[in-house]
PDB file of C-alpha atoms in Angstrom:
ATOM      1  CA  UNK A   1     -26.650 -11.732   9.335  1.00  0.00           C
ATOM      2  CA  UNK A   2     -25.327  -8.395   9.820  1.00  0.00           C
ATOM      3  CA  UNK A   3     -21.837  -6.475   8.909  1.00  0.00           C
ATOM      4  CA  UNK A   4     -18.607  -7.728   9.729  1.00  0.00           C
ATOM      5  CA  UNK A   5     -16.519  -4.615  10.527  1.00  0.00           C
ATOM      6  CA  UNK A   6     -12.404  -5.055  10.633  1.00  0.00           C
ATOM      7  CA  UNK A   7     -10.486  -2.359  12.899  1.00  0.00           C
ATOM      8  CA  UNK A   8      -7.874  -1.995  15.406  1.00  0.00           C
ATOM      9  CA  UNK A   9      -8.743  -3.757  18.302  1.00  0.00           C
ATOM     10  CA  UNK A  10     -10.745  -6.983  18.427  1.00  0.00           C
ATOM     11  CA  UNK A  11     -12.393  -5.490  21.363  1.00  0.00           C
ATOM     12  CA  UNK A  12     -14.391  -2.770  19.343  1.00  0.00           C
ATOM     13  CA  UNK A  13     -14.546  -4.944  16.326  1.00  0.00           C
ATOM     14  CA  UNK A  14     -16.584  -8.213  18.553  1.00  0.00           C
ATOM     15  CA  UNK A  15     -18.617  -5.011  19.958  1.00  0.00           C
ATOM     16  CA  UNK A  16     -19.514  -3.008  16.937  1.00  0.00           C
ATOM     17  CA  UNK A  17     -20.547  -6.077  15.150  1.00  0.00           C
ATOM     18  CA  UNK A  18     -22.792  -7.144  17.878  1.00  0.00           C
ATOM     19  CA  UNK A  19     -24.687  -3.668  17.832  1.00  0.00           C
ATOM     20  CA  UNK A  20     -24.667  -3.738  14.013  1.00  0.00           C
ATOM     21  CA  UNK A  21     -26.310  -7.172  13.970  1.00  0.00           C
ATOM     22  CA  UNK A  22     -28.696  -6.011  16.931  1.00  0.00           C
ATOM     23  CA  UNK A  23     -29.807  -2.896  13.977  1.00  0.00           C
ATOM     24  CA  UNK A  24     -29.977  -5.944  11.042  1.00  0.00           C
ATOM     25  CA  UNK A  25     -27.599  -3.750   9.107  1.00  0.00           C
ATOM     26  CA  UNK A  26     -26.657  -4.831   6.170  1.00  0.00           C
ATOM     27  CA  UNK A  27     -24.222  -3.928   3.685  1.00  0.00           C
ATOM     28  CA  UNK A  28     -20.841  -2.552   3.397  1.00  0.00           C
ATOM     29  CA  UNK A  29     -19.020  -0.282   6.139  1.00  0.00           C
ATOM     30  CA  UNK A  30     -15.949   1.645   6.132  1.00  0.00           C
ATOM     31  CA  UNK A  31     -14.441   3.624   9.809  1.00  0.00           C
ATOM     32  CA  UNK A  32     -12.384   6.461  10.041  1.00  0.00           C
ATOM     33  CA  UNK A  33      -9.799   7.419  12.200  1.00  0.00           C
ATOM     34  CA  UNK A  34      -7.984  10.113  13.740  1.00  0.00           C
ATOM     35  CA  UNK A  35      -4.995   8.741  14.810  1.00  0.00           C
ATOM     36  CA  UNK A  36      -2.611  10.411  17.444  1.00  0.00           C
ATOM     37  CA  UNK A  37       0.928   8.776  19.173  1.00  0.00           C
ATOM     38  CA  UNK A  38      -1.338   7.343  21.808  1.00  0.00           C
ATOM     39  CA  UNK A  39      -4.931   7.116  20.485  1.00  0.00           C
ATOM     40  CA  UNK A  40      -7.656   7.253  18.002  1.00  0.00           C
ATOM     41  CA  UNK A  41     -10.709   8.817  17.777  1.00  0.00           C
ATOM     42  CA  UNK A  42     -13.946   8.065  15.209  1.00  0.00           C
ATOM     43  CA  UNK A  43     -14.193  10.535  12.865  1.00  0.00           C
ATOM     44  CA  UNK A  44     -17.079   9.073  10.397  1.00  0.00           C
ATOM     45  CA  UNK A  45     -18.421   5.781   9.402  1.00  0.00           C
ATOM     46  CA  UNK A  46     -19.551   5.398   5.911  1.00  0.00           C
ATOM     47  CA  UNK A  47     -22.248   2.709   4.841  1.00  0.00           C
ATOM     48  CA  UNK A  48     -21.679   2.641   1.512  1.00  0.00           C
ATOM     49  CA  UNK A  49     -23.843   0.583  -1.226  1.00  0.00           C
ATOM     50  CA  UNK A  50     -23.504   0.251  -4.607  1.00  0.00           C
ATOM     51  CA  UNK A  51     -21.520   3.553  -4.321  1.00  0.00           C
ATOM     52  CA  UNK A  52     -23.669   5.419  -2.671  1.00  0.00           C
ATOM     53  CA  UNK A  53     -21.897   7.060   0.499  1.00  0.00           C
ATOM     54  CA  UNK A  54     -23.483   7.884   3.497  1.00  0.00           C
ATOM     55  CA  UNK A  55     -21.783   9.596   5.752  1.00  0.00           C
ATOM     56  CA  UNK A  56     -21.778   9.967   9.341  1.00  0.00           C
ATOM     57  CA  UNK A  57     -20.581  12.598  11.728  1.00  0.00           C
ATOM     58  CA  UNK A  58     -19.399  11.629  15.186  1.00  0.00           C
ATOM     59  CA  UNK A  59     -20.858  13.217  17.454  1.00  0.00           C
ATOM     60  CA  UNK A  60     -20.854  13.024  21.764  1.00  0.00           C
ATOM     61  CA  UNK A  61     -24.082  11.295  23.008  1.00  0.00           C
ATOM     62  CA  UNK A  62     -24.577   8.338  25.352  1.00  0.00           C
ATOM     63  CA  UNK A  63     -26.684   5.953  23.148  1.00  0.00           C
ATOM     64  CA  UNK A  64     -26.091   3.061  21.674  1.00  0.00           C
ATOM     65  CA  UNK A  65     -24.438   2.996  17.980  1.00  0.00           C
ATOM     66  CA  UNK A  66     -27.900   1.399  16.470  1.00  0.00           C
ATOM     67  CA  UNK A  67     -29.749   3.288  17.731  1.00  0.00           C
ATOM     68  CA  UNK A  68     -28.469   6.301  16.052  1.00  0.00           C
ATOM     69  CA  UNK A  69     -27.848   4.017  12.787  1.00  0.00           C
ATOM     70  CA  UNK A  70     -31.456   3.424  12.000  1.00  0.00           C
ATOM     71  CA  UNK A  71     -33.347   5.955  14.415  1.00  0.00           C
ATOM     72  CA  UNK A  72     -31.888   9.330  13.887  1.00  0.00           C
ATOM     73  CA  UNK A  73     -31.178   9.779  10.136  1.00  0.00           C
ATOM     74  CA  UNK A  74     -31.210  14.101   9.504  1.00  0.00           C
ATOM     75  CA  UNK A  75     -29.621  15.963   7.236  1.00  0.00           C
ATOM     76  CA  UNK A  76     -26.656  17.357   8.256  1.00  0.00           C
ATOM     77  CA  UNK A  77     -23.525  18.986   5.811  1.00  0.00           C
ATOM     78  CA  UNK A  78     -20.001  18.244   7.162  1.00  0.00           C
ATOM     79  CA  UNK A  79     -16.613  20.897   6.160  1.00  0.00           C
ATOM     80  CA  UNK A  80     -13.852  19.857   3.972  1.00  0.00           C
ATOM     81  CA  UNK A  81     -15.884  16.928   2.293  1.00  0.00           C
ATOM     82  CA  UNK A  82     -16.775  16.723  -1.317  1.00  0.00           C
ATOM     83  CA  UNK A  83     -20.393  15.499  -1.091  1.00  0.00           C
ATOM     84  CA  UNK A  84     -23.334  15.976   0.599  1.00  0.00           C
ATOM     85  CA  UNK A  85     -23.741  13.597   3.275  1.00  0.00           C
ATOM     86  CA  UNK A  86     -26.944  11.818   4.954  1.00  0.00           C
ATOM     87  CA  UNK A  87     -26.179  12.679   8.299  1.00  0.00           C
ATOM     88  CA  UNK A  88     -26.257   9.603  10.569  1.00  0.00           C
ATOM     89  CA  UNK A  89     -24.586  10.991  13.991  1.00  0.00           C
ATOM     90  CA  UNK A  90     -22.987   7.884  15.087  1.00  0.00           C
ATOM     91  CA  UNK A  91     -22.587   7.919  19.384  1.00  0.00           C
ATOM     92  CA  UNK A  92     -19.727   5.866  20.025  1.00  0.00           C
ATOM     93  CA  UNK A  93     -19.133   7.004  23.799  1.00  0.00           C
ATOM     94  CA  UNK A  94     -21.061   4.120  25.147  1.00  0.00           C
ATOM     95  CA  UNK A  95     -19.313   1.626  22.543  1.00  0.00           C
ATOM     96  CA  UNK A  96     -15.712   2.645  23.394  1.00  0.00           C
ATOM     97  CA  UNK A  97     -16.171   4.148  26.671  1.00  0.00           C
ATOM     98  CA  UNK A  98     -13.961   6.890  25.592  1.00  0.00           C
ATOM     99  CA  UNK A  99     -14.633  10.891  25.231  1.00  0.00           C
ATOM    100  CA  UNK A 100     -14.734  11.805  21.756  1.00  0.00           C
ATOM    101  CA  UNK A 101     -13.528  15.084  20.075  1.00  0.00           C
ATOM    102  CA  UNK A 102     -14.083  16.281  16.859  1.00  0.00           C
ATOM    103  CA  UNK A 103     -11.288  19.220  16.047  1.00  0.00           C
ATOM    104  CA  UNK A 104     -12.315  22.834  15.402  1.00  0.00           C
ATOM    105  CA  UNK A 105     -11.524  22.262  11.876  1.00  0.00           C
ATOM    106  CA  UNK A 106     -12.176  18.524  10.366  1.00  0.00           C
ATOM    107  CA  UNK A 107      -8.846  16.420   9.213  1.00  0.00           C
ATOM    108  CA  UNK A 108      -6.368  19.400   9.849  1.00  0.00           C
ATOM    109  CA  UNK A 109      -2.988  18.030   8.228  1.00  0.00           C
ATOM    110  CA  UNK A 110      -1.739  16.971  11.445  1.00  0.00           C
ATOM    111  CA  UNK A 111      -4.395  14.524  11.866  1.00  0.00           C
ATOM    112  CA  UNK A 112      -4.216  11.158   9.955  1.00  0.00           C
ATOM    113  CA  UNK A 113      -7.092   9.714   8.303  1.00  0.00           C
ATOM    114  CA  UNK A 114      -6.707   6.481   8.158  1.00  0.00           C
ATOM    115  CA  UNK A 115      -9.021   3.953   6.211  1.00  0.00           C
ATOM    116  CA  UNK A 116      -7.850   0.684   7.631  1.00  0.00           C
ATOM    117  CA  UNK A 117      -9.403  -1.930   5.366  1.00  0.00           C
ATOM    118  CA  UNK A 118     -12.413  -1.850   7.976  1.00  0.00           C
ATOM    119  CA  UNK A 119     -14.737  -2.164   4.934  1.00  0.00           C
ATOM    120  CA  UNK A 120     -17.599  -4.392   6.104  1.00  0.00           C
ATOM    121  CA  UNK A 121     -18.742  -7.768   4.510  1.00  0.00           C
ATOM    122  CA  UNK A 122     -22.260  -8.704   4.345  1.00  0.00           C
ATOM    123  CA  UNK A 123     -21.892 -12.437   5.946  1.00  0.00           C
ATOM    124  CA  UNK A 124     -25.244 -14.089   4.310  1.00  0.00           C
ATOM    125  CA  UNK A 125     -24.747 -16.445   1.983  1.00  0.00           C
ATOM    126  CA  UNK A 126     -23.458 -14.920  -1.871  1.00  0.00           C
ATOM    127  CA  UNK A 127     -25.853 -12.011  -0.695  1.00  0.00           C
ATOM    128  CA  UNK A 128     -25.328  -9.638  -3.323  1.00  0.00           C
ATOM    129  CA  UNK A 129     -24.433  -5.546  -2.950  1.00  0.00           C
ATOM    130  CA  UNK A 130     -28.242  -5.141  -4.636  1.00  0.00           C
ATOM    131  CA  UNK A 131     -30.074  -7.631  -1.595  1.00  0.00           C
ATOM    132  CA  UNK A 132     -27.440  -5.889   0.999  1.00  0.00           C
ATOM    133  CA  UNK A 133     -29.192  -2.358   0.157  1.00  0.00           C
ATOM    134  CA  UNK A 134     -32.118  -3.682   0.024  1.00  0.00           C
ATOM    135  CA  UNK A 135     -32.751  -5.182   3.422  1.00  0.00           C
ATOM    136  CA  UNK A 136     -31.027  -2.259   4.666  1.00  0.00           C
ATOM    137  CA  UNK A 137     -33.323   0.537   3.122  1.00  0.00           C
ATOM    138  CA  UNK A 138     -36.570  -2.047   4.462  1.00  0.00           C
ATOM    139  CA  UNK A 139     -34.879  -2.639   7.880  1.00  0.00           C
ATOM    140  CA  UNK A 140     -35.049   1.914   7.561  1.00  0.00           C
ATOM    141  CA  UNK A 141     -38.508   1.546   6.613  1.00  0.00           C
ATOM    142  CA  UNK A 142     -39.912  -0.321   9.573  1.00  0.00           C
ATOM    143  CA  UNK A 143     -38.638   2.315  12.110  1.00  0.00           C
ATOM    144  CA  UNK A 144     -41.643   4.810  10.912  1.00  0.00           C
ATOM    145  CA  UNK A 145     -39.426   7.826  12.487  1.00  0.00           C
ATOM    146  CA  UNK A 146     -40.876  11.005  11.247  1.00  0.00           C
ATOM    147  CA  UNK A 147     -37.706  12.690  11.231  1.00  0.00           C
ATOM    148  CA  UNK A 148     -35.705   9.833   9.379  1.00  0.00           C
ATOM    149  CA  UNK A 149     -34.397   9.905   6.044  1.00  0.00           C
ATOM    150  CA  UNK A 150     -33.447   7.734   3.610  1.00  0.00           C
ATOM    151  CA  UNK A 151     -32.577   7.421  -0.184  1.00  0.00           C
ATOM    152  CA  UNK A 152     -33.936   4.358  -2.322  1.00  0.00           C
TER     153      UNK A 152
END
């Protein structure tokens, strides 16, 4: 049960997945990078259902990815992007071990953003898109965070 998450090293990938299964998340998932000669940084993940984005922000905090997933949902509106995003701020620090940077300005043109076919894959059996969103939205439910929120 969980999301299967494909990206650059296996490393990250057999970690990510673990926290995501840890959160029950369900559902699709796609990462973005900023990619430099040497390096990449997180610049959003996107759980999307049923084409419904929701974005996330990266920001710098040291707790774990799920966390942040399922337990700190605000509403937050990012530069340069052409929809409102659901705010998820997604702390990778602890995951990577790296220190993350966002840029003054978000994907300047001498950043690449890179999708890298790390769309997720709900692993159930022949779950559908429709039971992927909806575990995820009850999996939301059961946190009872006053500050969380969440579209149905």
């Amino acid at each position: 049960m969980g999301c299967i998450a494909y990206a650059v090293h296996n490393s990250l990938l057999d970690q990510l997945t673990d926290m995501l299964r840890s959160a029950r998340f369900q559902g699709f998932l796609r990462l973005y990078l900023q990619v430099t000669s040497d390096s990449f940084k997180f610049i959003r993940l996107d759980p999307e259902y049923d084409g419904l984005e929701l974005g996330a922000t990266v920001e710098i905090y040291r707790e774990p990815l799920h966390q942040l997933l399922y337990g700190i949902a605000r509403r937050k509106f990012a530069p340069d992007l052409s929809y409102n995003i659901v705010g998820i701020a997604v702390r990778l620090y602890d995951l990577i071990g790296i220190s993350l940077e966002i840029p003054d300005v978000m994907l300047k043109h001498y950043w690449a953003e890179i999708d890298i076919h790390s769309r997720g894959a709900s692993t159930a059996r022949g779950i559908t898109v429709k039971e992927a969103r909806r575990r995820a939205y009850r999996s939301i439910e059961r946190l009872n965070q006053p500050d969380l929120i969440y579209r149905t």
